[in-house]
């Protein structure tokens, strides 16, 4: 009983932290949009595009790129830690529950891409823009969930987290295959060796940060140098971290790191990324073009409609065929709300817009991503609030 109360208290603490992080994230997005479209917009773009860092390591990056490739890796590391913990000792430790978010994520990538291709067929740039709506933003989605659905079972949040991590890994794989212009084999070998050494140190129960911090930095630099998006280093390190405590050990390394780093991720890393990613020029003319031009319209429909149909459809099919089972305590209406929340594309979708298209087209598709994310957030929030009240009455 005491252990159950402690676990409930721990989850509540984490949820409160995440709610705060969600509010900070939304505030940073609003500040970015207001700043970029204010008389001080040139200052915003000058700060975002200012370069710093050593050139010899291919790290002379803009402030925006440091936020995107560097700070966001911390968020993906925390997400990887939690996903590993759930896979080994939590809700996803049973195969039929673990496989559902994977199947849902695949549906949530394939269907939006097909819808985007269908809507934008024949439009210049659609051969690369189809990839923009394949991603779900983990931070924004979890922030909306935390703000609106505190009474939903924890399994619903874990389903969304797992789906979004798999989704973003798939999107990063798309980036690596479609948008990587060169691949550095030496850097890849260094990254593999660094990851293997990290795993070995975890296996040998080494605990000193004086080894792990430099090793994590080497891994990040090596992955960045390969040409693959550097945030994958964070996920890989998280998944290699030990999640079962030894006898006499108060906490496993994964839980200890999660406690220490999650507030920094939620309150600093993700909001700073949002501050420099969401600052696009918004005008009545630009907004009108989103709904009248094929390319941004394909992205918008792909995110709002494609994500919902793909995630929910794949989930229903997997459960009905007996391949997977629903998360504990979560109904189909809950999953429908979560599927709609999958249309929040923000982080990786904005990244793919930058990689896939030229400046003018990229600005339009970025606007489409923000509008689609807003529509998905508001619609799913309305559904989640209803489900939250239903679960509160049931309790």
Tab-separated table of N, CA and C in Angstrom, residues 15-141:
chain	number	residue	atom	x	y	z
A	15	UNK	N	3.701	14.834	-13.231
A	15	UNK	CA	2.662	15.438	-14.043
A	15	UNK	C	2.594	16.938	-13.809
A	16	UNK	N	2.756	17.359	-12.547
A	16	UNK	CA	2.749	18.790	-12.258
A	16	UNK	C	3.920	19.489	-12.929
A	17	UNK	N	5.077	18.861	-12.906
A	17	UNK	CA	6.248	19.432	-13.563
A	17	UNK	C	6.011	19.555	-15.057
A	18	UNK	N	5.418	18.533	-15.640
A	18	UNK	CA	5.173	18.527	-17.077
A	18	UNK	C	4.127	19.556	-17.470
A	19	UNK	N	3.113	19.742	-16.595
A	19	UNK	CA	2.112	20.775	-16.842
A	19	UNK	C	2.780	22.137	-16.894
A	20	UNK	N	3.659	22.390	-15.937
A	20	UNK	CA	4.400	23.651	-15.931
A	20	UNK	C	5.228	23.796	-17.196
A	21	UNK	N	5.893	22.692	-17.600
A	21	UNK	CA	6.676	22.713	-18.827
A	21	UNK	C	5.823	23.002	-20.044
A	22	UNK	N	4.604	22.446	-20.083
A	22	UNK	CA	3.697	22.697	-21.194
A	22	UNK	C	3.306	24.156	-21.283
A	23	UNK	N	3.052	24.773	-20.137
A	23	UNK	CA	2.701	26.196	-20.116
A	23	UNK	C	3.875	27.045	-20.604
A	24	UNK	N	5.088	26.706	-20.135
A	24	UNK	CA	6.284	27.449	-20.567
A	24	UNK	C	6.497	27.294	-22.075
A	25	UNK	N	6.261	26.090	-22.579
A	25	UNK	CA	6.421	25.820	-24.003
A	25	UNK	C	5.456	26.656	-24.836
A	26	UNK	N	4.192	26.683	-24.422
A	26	UNK	CA	3.192	27.483	-25.140
A	26	UNK	C	3.539	28.968	-25.070
A	27	UNK	N	4.023	29.409	-23.909
A	27	UNK	CA	4.416	30.813	-23.758
A	27	UNK	C	5.587	31.153	-24.673
A	28	UNK	N	6.573	30.253	-24.766
A	28	UNK	CA	7.743	30.493	-25.635
A	28	UNK	C	7.319	30.574	-27.098
A	29	UNK	N	6.371	29.742	-27.508
A	29	UNK	CA	5.860	29.778	-28.882
A	29	UNK	C	5.167	31.104	-29.165
A	30	UNK	N	4.355	31.555	-28.217
A	30	UNK	CA	3.664	32.838	-28.386
A	30	UNK	C	4.662	33.988	-28.481
A	31	UNK	N	5.683	33.968	-27.612
A	31	UNK	CA	6.711	35.013	-27.638
A	31	UNK	C	7.425	35.018	-28.990
A	32	UNK	N	7.742	33.822	-29.515
A	32	UNK	CA	8.432	33.725	-30.808
A	32	UNK	C	7.602	34.336	-31.925
A	33	UNK	N	6.319	33.998	-31.968
A	33	UNK	CA	5.443	34.527	-33.025
A	33	UNK	C	5.280	36.041	-32.914
A	34	UNK	N	5.093	36.539	-31.681
A	34	UNK	CA	4.919	37.979	-31.483
A	34	UNK	C	6.207	38.720	-31.818
A	35	UNK	N	7.343	38.211	-31.321
A	35	UNK	CA	8.634	38.865	-31.548
A	35	UNK	C	8.976	38.894	-33.035
A	36	UNK	N	8.803	37.744	-33.725
A	36	UNK	CA	9.172	37.659	-35.141
A	36	UNK	C	8.315	38.556	-36.021
A	37	UNK	N	7.101	38.871	-35.583
A	37	UNK	CA	6.192	39.683	-36.395
A	37	UNK	C	6.026	41.101	-35.851
A	38	UNK	N	6.907	41.477	-34.923
A	38	UNK	CA	6.881	42.818	-34.341
A	38	UNK	C	7.900	43.714	-35.050
A	39	UNK	N	7.946	44.992	-34.730
A	39	UNK	CA	8.996	45.863	-35.300
A	39	UNK	C	10.411	45.385	-34.972
A	40	UNK	N	10.540	44.557	-33.919
A	40	UNK	CA	11.857	44.027	-33.542
A	40	UNK	C	12.129	42.673	-34.199
A	41	UNK	N	11.384	42.360	-35.258
A	41	UNK	CA	11.548	41.073	-35.937
A	41	UNK	C	12.949	40.855	-36.482
A	42	UNK	N	13.589	41.941	-36.949
A	42	UNK	CA	14.957	41.812	-37.477
A	42	UNK	C	15.930	41.411	-36.367
A	43	UNK	N	15.679	41.898	-35.161
A	43	UNK	CA	16.526	41.514	-34.020
A	43	UNK	C	16.356	40.021	-33.746
A	44	UNK	N	15.118	39.548	-33.774
A	44	UNK	CA	14.846	38.119	-33.560
A	44	UNK	C	15.622	37.271	-34.560
A	45	UNK	N	15.529	37.625	-35.841
A	45	UNK	CA	16.197	36.828	-36.876
A	45	UNK	C	17.714	36.934	-36.772
A	46	UNK	N	18.218	38.100	-36.355
A	46	UNK	CA	19.669	38.263	-36.173
A	46	UNK	C	20.177	37.366	-35.051
A	47	UNK	N	19.431	37.311	-33.949
A	47	UNK	CA	19.830	36.442	-32.825
A	47	UNK	C	19.738	34.982	-33.241
A	48	UNK	N	18.636	34.599	-33.865
A	48	UNK	CA	18.426	33.205	-34.274
A	48	UNK	C	19.498	32.732	-35.244
A	49	UNK	N	19.934	33.609	-36.147
A	49	UNK	CA	20.875	33.217	-37.208
A	49	UNK	C	22.330	33.502	-36.857
A	50	UNK	N	22.594	34.007	-35.655
A	50	UNK	CA	23.970	34.290	-35.239
A	50	UNK	C	24.729	32.981	-35.043
A	51	UNK	N	25.910	32.874	-35.649
A	51	UNK	CA	26.692	31.632	-35.596
A	51	UNK	C	27.769	31.690	-34.517
A	52	UNK	N	27.953	30.557	-33.864
A	52	UNK	CA	29.041	30.415	-32.896
A	52	UNK	C	29.381	28.937	-32.771
A	53	UNK	N	30.614	28.662	-32.314
A	53	UNK	CA	31.067	27.282	-32.154
A	53	UNK	C	32.257	26.976	-33.022
A	54	UNK	N	33.010	25.918	-32.679
A	54	UNK	CA	34.244	25.574	-33.405
A	54	UNK	C	33.961	25.001	-34.794
A	55	UNK	N	34.591	25.577	-35.797
A	55	UNK	CA	34.386	25.127	-37.176
A	55	UNK	C	35.016	23.757	-37.422
A	56	UNK	N	36.146	23.452	-36.753
A	56	UNK	CA	36.863	22.211	-37.049
A	56	UNK	C	36.068	20.968	-36.646
A	57	UNK	N	35.086	21.115	-35.786
A	57	UNK	CA	34.218	19.992	-35.421
A	57	UNK	C	32.879	20.063	-36.147
A	58	UNK	N	32.793	20.928	-37.163
A	58	UNK	CA	31.548	21.160	-37.896
A	58	UNK	C	30.455	21.671	-36.955
A	59	UNK	N	30.866	22.469	-35.969
A	59	UNK	CA	29.925	22.941	-34.964
A	59	UNK	C	29.815	24.465	-34.950
A	60	UNK	N	30.145	25.101	-36.088
A	60	UNK	CA	29.905	26.537	-36.193
A	60	UNK	C	28.441	26.721	-36.616
A	61	UNK	N	27.554	26.621	-35.630
A	61	UNK	CA	26.119	26.571	-35.883
A	61	UNK	C	25.442	27.865	-35.472
A	62	UNK	N	24.279	28.100	-36.047
A	62	UNK	CA	23.486	29.244	-35.625
A	62	UNK	C	22.879	28.959	-34.251
A	63	UNK	N	22.430	30.023	-33.573
A	63	UNK	CA	21.774	29.848	-32.270
A	63	UNK	C	20.549	28.957	-32.416
A	64	UNK	N	19.807	29.137	-33.509
A	64	UNK	CA	18.645	28.288	-33.759
A	64	UNK	C	19.018	26.833	-33.917
A	65	UNK	N	20.129	26.568	-34.621
A	65	UNK	CA	20.582	25.179	-34.804
A	65	UNK	C	21.085	24.582	-33.495
A	66	UNK	N	21.750	25.389	-32.662
A	66	UNK	CA	22.178	24.880	-31.355
A	66	UNK	C	20.967	24.463	-30.511
A	67	UNK	N	19.908	25.262	-30.594
A	67	UNK	CA	18.685	24.911	-29.864
A	67	UNK	C	18.060	23.646	-30.431
A	68	UNK	N	18.064	23.541	-31.759
A	68	UNK	CA	17.420	22.414	-32.446
A	68	UNK	C	18.217	21.124	-32.301
A	69	UNK	N	19.521	21.194	-32.486
A	69	UNK	CA	20.347	19.985	-32.471
A	69	UNK	C	20.908	19.668	-31.083
A	70	UNK	N	21.172	20.716	-30.286
A	70	UNK	CA	21.806	20.513	-28.995
A	70	UNK	C	20.824	20.380	-27.848
A	71	UNK	N	20.066	21.443	-27.589
A	71	UNK	CA	19.142	21.422	-26.455
A	71	UNK	C	18.068	20.354	-26.623
A	72	UNK	N	17.614	20.162	-27.861
A	72	UNK	CA	16.554	19.177	-28.076
A	72	UNK	C	17.046	17.752	-27.824
A	73	UNK	N	18.364	17.531	-27.940
A	73	UNK	CA	18.919	16.202	-27.639
A	73	UNK	C	18.690	15.851	-26.170
A	74	UNK	N	18.710	16.862	-25.283
A	74	UNK	CA	18.432	16.614	-23.868
A	74	UNK	C	17.003	16.120	-23.685
A	75	UNK	N	16.066	16.743	-24.386
A	75	UNK	CA	14.675	16.300	-24.296
A	75	UNK	C	14.527	14.864	-24.788
A	76	UNK	N	15.164	14.536	-25.904
A	76	UNK	CA	15.070	13.181	-26.440
A	76	UNK	C	15.761	12.167	-25.534
A	77	UNK	N	16.804	12.597	-24.820
A	77	UNK	CA	17.446	11.710	-23.851
A	77	UNK	C	16.479	11.357	-22.721
A	78	UNK	N	15.780	12.363	-22.186
A	78	UNK	CA	14.804	12.124	-21.122
A	78	UNK	C	13.669	11.236	-21.629
A	79	UNK	N	13.201	11.487	-22.856
A	79	UNK	CA	12.152	10.650	-23.432
A	79	UNK	C	12.635	9.210	-23.604
A	80	UNK	N	13.894	9.048	-24.029
A	80	UNK	CA	14.463	7.708	-24.174
A	80	UNK	C	14.575	6.981	-22.847
A	81	UNK	N	14.937	7.713	-21.783
A	81	UNK	CA	15.007	7.118	-20.442
A	81	UNK	C	13.644	6.580	-20.008
A	82	UNK	N	12.609	7.384	-20.201
A	82	UNK	CA	11.280	6.964	-19.759
A	82	UNK	C	10.762	5.801	-20.607
A	83	UNK	N	11.014	5.871	-21.905
A	83	UNK	CA	10.572	4.782	-22.776
A	83	UNK	C	11.255	3.474	-22.404
A	84	UNK	N	12.567	3.519	-22.126
A	84	UNK	CA	13.294	2.312	-21.735
A	84	UNK	C	12.726	1.746	-20.431
A	85	UNK	N	12.438	2.634	-19.480
A	85	UNK	CA	11.897	2.182	-18.196
A	85	UNK	C	10.541	1.494	-18.386
A	86	UNK	N	9.698	2.076	-19.230
A	86	UNK	CA	8.378	1.479	-19.453
A	86	UNK	C	8.476	0.155	-20.210
A	87	UNK	N	9.444	0.057	-21.115
A	87	UNK	CA	9.625	-1.186	-21.873
A	87	UNK	C	10.120	-2.326	-20.990
A	88	UNK	N	10.934	-2.000	-19.984
A	88	UNK	CA	11.559	-3.042	-19.164
A	88	UNK	C	10.723	-3.377	-17.940
A	89	UNK	N	10.240	-2.367	-17.222
A	89	UNK	CA	9.570	-2.642	-15.942
A	89	UNK	C	8.183	-2.013	-15.841
A	90	UNK	N	7.712	-1.355	-16.892
A	90	UNK	CA	6.462	-0.626	-16.784
A	90	UNK	C	5.348	-1.153	-17.665
A	91	UNK	N	4.502	-0.218	-18.116
A	91	UNK	CA	3.295	-0.552	-18.871
A	91	UNK	C	3.584	-1.304	-20.163
A	92	UNK	N	4.765	-1.085	-20.732
A	92	UNK	CA	5.075	-1.674	-22.045
A	92	UNK	C	5.918	-2.935	-21.943
A	93	UNK	N	6.013	-3.504	-20.748
A	93	UNK	CA	6.856	-4.690	-20.572
A	93	UNK	C	6.196	-5.940	-21.164
A	94	UNK	N	4.894	-5.882	-21.433
A	94	UNK	CA	4.196	-6.982	-22.101
A	94	UNK	C	4.119	-6.690	-23.589
A	95	UNK	N	4.415	-7.698	-24.416
A	95	UNK	CA	4.569	-7.493	-25.858
A	95	UNK	C	3.330	-6.878	-26.485
A	96	UNK	N	2.138	-7.392	-26.145
A	96	UNK	CA	0.927	-6.945	-26.830
A	96	UNK	C	0.572	-5.505	-26.490
A	97	UNK	N	1.041	-5.016	-25.347
A	97	UNK	CA	0.856	-3.598	-25.034
A	97	UNK	C	1.973	-2.757	-25.640
A	98	UNK	N	3.173	-3.317	-25.685
A	98	UNK	CA	4.305	-2.571	-26.240
A	98	UNK	C	4.177	-2.382	-27.743
A	99	UNK	N	3.555	-3.354	-28.427
A	99	UNK	CA	3.504	-3.308	-29.889
A	99	UNK	C	2.445	-2.337	-30.396
A	100	UNK	N	1.421	-2.016	-29.576
A	100	UNK	CA	0.348	-1.142	-30.055
A	100	UNK	C	0.843	0.255	-30.438
A	101	UNK	N	1.610	0.962	-29.581
A	101	UNK	CA	2.081	2.288	-30.007
A	101	UNK	C	3.003	2.241	-31.218
A	102	UNK	N	3.723	1.126	-31.399
A	102	UNK	CA	4.582	0.995	-32.583
A	102	UNK	C	3.725	0.908	-33.836
A	103	UNK	N	2.692	0.050	-33.802
A	103	UNK	CA	1.789	-0.089	-34.949
A	103	UNK	C	1.054	1.229	-35.203
A	104	UNK	N	0.596	1.871	-34.117
A	104	UNK	CA	-0.101	3.154	-34.254
A	104	UNK	C	0.814	4.212	-34.875
A	105	UNK	N	2.086	4.210	-34.465
A	105	UNK	CA	3.044	5.181	-35.010
A	105	UNK	C	3.275	4.955	-36.498
A	106	UNK	N	3.373	3.692	-36.902
A	106	UNK	CA	3.557	3.389	-38.331
A	106	UNK	C	2.348	3.879	-39.129
A	107	UNK	N	1.132	3.587	-38.613
A	107	UNK	CA	-0.063	4.107	-39.270
A	107	UNK	C	-0.077	5.612	-39.312
A	108	UNK	N	0.409	6.240	-38.230
A	108	UNK	CA	0.451	7.694	-38.141
A	108	UNK	C	1.541	8.330	-38.968
A	109	UNK	N	2.412	7.532	-39.567
A	109	UNK	CA	3.398	8.060	-40.507
A	109	UNK	C	2.989	7.805	-41.958
A	110	UNK	N	2.498	6.599	-42.217
A	110	UNK	CA	2.180	6.208	-43.595
A	110	UNK	C	0.963	6.960	-44.126
A	111	UNK	N	-0.128	6.995	-43.348
A	111	UNK	CA	-1.363	7.627	-43.833
A	111	UNK	C	-1.186	9.127	-44.095
A	112	UNK	N	-0.583	9.917	-43.171
A	112	UNK	CA	-0.368	11.341	-43.478
A	112	UNK	C	0.486	11.565	-44.733
A	113	UNK	N	1.514	10.724	-44.905
A	113	UNK	CA	2.361	10.866	-46.097
A	113	UNK	C	1.556	10.611	-47.360
A	114	UNK	N	0.708	9.576	-47.351
A	114	UNK	CA	-0.124	9.257	-48.523
A	114	UNK	C	-1.143	10.358	-48.801
A	115	UNK	N	-1.759	10.885	-47.734
A	115	UNK	CA	-2.735	11.967	-47.914
A	115	UNK	C	-2.049	13.215	-48.458
A	116	UNK	N	-0.869	13.551	-47.913
A	116	UNK	CA	-0.124	14.714	-48.408
A	116	UNK	C	0.225	14.548	-49.878
A	117	UNK	N	0.660	13.358	-50.262
A	117	UNK	CA	0.975	13.094	-51.675
A	117	UNK	C	-0.263	13.228	-52.551
A	118	UNK	N	-1.401	12.726	-52.059
A	118	UNK	CA	-2.638	12.787	-52.839
A	118	UNK	C	-3.105	14.231	-53.025
A	119	UNK	N	-3.065	15.020	-51.948
A	119	UNK	CA	-3.524	16.411	-52.032
A	119	UNK	C	-2.583	17.254	-52.888
A	120	UNK	N	-1.286	17.031	-52.736
A	120	UNK	CA	-0.306	17.867	-53.438
A	120	UNK	C	0.230	17.275	-54.720
A	121	UNK	N	-0.381	16.203	-55.210
A	121	UNK	CA	0.143	15.496	-56.388
A	121	UNK	C	0.340	16.443	-57.568
A	122	UNK	N	1.543	16.411	-58.149
A	122	UNK	CA	1.851	17.249	-59.297
A	122	UNK	C	2.390	18.619	-58.929
A	123	UNK	N	2.357	18.985	-57.655
A	123	UNK	CA	2.870	20.284	-57.213
A	123	UNK	C	4.382	20.204	-57.006
A	124	UNK	N	5.148	21.148	-57.535
A	124	UNK	CA	6.600	21.138	-57.302
A	124	UNK	C	6.918	21.160	-55.811
A	125	UNK	N	7.795	20.242	-55.396
A	125	UNK	CA	8.198	20.169	-53.998
A	125	UNK	C	7.498	19.087	-53.204
A	126	UNK	N	6.385	18.536	-53.716
A	126	UNK	CA	5.658	17.511	-52.957
A	126	UNK	C	6.462	16.224	-52.861
A	127	UNK	N	7.428	16.038	-53.788
A	127	UNK	CA	8.271	14.843	-53.734
A	127	UNK	C	9.145	14.832	-52.486
A	128	UNK	N	9.254	16.003	-51.806
A	128	UNK	CA	10.006	16.065	-50.550
A	128	UNK	C	9.111	16.504	-49.389
A	129	UNK	N	8.097	17.297	-49.695
A	129	UNK	CA	7.225	17.818	-48.637
A	129	UNK	C	6.314	16.755	-48.033
A	130	UNK	N	6.151	15.609	-48.691
A	130	UNK	CA	5.302	14.543	-48.133
A	130	UNK	C	5.779	14.102	-46.755
A	131	UNK	N	7.070	14.310	-46.479
A	131	UNK	CA	7.642	13.850	-45.208
A	131	UNK	C	7.302	14.782	-44.046
A	132	UNK	N	6.849	16.004	-44.330
A	132	UNK	CA	6.633	16.979	-43.255
A	132	UNK	C	5.585	16.518	-42.248
A	133	UNK	N	4.428	15.946	-42.679
A	133	UNK	CA	3.409	15.576	-41.683
A	133	UNK	C	3.596	14.209	-41.030
A	134	UNK	N	4.745	13.561	-41.196
A	134	UNK	CA	4.891	12.217	-40.616
A	134	UNK	C	5.222	12.253	-39.123
A	135	UNK	N	5.616	13.419	-38.592
A	135	UNK	CA	6.124	13.474	-37.213
A	135	UNK	C	5.085	13.997	-36.230
A	136	UNK	N	5.167	13.510	-34.998
A	136	UNK	CA	4.382	14.032	-33.871
A	136	UNK	C	5.336	14.687	-32.886
A	137	UNK	N	4.983	15.883	-32.415
A	137	UNK	CA	5.836	16.575	-31.463
A	137	UNK	C	5.597	16.029	-30.051
A	138	UNK	N	6.592	15.374	-29.487
A	138	UNK	CA	6.444	14.752	-28.170
A	138	UNK	C	6.156	15.806	-27.100
A	139	UNK	N	6.956	16.860	-27.085
A	139	UNK	CA	6.858	17.848	-26.015
A	139	UNK	C	5.506	18.553	-26.018
A	140	UNK	N	5.080	19.023	-27.194
A	140	UNK	CA	3.804	19.719	-27.269
A	140	UNK	C	2.645	18.784	-26.939
A	141	UNK	N	2.685	17.577	-27.498
A	141	UNK	CA	1.595	16.636	-27.274
A	141	UNK	C	1.459	16.293	-25.784
